[in-house]
mmCIF file of C-alpha atoms in Angstrom:
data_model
loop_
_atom_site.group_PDB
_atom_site.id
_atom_site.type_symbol
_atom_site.label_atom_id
_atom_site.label_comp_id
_atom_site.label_asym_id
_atom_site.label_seq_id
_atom_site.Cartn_x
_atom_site.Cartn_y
_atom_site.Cartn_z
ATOM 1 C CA UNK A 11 0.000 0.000 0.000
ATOM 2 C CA UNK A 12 1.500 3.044 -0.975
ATOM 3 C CA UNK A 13 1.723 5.981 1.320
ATOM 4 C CA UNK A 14 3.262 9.305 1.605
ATOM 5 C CA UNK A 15 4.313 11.188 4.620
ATOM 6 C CA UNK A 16 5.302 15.331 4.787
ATOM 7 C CA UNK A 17 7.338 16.348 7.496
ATOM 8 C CA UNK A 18 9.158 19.662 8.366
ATOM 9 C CA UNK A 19 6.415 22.159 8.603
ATOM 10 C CA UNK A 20 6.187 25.018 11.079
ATOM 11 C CA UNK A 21 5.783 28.669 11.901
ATOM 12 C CA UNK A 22 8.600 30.773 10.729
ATOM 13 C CA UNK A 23 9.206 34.817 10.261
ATOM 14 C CA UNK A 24 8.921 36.304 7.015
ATOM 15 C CA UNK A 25 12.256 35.933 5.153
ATOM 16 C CA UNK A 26 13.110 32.564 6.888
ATOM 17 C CA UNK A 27 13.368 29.210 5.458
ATOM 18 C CA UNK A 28 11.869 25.468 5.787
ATOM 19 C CA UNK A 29 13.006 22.321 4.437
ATOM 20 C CA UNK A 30 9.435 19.897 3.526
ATOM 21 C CA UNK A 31 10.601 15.922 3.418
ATOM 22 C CA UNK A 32 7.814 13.194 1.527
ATOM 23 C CA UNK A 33 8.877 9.897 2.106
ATOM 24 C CA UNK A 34 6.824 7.175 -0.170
ATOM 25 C CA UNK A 35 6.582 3.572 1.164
ATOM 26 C CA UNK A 36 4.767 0.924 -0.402
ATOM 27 C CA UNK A 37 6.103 1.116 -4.268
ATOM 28 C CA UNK A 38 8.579 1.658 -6.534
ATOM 29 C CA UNK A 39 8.590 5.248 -7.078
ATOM 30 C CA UNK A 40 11.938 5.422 -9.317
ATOM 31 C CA UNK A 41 10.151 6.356 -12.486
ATOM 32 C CA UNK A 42 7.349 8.414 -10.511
ATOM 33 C CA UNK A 43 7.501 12.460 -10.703
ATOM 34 C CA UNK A 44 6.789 14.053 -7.129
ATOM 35 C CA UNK A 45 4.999 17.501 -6.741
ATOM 36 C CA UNK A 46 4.484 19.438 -3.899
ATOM 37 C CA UNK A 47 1.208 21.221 -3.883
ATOM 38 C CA UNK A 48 -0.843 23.565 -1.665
ATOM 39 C CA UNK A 49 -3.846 24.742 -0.009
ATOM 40 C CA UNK A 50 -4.490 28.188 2.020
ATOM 41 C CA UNK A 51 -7.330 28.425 3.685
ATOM 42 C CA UNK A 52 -10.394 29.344 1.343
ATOM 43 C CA UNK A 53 -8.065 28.718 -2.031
ATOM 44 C CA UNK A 54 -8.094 25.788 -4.083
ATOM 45 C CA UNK A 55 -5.003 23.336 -4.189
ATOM 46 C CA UNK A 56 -2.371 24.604 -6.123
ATOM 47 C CA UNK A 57 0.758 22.820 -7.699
ATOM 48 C CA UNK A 58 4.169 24.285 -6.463
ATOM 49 C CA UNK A 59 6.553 22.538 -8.044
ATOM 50 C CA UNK A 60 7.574 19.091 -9.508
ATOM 51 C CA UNK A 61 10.694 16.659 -10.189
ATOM 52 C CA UNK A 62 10.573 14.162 -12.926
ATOM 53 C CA UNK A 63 12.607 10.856 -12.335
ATOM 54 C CA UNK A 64 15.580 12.433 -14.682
ATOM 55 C CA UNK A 65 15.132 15.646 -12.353
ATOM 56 C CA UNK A 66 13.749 17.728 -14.650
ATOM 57 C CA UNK A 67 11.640 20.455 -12.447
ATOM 58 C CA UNK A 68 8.691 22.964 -12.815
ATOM 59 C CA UNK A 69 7.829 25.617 -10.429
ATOM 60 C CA UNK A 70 4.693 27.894 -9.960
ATOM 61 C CA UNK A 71 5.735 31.685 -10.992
ATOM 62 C CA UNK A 72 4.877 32.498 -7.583
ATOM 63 C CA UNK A 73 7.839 30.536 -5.587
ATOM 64 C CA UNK A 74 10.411 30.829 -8.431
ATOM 65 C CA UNK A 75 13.585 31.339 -7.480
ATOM 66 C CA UNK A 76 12.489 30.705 -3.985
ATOM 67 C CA UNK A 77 12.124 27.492 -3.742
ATOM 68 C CA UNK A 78 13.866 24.124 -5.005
ATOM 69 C CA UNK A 79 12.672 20.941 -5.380
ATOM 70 C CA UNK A 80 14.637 17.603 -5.209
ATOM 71 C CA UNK A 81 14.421 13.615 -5.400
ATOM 72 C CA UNK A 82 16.249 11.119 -3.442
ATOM 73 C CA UNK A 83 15.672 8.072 -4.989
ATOM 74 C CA UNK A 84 17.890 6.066 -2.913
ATOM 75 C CA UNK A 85 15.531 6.949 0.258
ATOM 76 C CA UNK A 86 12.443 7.265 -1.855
ATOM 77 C CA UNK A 87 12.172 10.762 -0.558
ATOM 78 C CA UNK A 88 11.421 13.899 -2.259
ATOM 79 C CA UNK A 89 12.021 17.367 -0.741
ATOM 80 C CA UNK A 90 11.145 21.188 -0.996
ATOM 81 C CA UNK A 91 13.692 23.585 0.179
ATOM 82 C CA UNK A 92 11.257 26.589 0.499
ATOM 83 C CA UNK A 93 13.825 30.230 1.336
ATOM 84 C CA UNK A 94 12.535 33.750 1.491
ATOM 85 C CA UNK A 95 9.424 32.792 2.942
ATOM 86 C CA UNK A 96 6.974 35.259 2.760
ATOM 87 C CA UNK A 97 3.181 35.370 4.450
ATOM 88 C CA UNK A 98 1.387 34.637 1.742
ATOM 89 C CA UNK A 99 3.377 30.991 1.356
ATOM 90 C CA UNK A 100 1.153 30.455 4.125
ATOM 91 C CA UNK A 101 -0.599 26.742 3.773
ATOM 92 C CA UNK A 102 -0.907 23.369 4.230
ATOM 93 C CA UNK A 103 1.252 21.805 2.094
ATOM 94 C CA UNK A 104 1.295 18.248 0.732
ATOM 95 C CA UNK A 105 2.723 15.988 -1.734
ATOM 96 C CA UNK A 106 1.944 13.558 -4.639
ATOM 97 C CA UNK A 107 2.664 11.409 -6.612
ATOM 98 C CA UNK A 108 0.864 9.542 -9.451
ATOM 99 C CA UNK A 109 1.036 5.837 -9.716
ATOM 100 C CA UNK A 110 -2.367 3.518 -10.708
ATOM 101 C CA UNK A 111 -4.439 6.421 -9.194
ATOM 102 C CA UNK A 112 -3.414 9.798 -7.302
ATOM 103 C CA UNK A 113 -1.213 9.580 -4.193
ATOM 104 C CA UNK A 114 -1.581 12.290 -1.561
ATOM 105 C CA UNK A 115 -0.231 12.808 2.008
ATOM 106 C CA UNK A 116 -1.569 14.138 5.001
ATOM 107 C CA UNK A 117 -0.053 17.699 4.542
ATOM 108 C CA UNK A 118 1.865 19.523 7.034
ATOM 109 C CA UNK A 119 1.517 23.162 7.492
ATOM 110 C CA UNK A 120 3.612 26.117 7.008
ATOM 111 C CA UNK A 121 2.741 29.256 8.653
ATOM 112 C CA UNK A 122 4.504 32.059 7.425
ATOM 113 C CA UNK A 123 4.442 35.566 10.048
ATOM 114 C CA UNK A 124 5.121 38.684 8.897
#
């Protein structure tokens, strides 16, 4: 059964930075791309960015530059480096991955202050 767990969420100032971790269980998730997506409160989900297995990457306009996105396939763990945070990155934040149907975690939250 394949599941997907966030960690690494918090509250941080304006400016700071957090580091999200997924770790997938459960499947082979070599060939899989990973996205991070993510929901504020009264918003739909949005994608943020997303790592193909030969590391090719896409980002939203909004964290460009901001944020990186990154694959270890050796721990079956994808990761967001999110800098410069700013208020409005405010959200619960989860990731995904699409194998015989959609794969979501539980989302961990990132509260941004200003």
């Amino acid at each position: 059964q394949v599941q997907l767990v966030e960690s690494g969420g918090g509250l941080v100032q304006a400016g700071g930075s957090l580091r999200l971790s997924c770790a997938a269980s459960g499947g082979f998730f070599y060939y899989n791309a990973m996205d991070w997506y993510r929901q504020a409160p009264g918003k739909r989900r949005e994608l943020v960015a997303s790592i193909n297995y030969v590391g090719n990457t896409y980002y939203a306009d909004s964290v460009k530059d901001r944020f990186t996105i990154s694959k270890d396939n050796a721990k079956n763990t994808a990761y967001l480096q999110m800098n410069s945070l700013k208020p409005e990155d405010t959200a619960v934040y989860y990731c995904h991955t699409l194998g015989d149907t959609d794969y979501w975690g539980q989302g961990t939250q990132v509260t941004v202050s200003s």
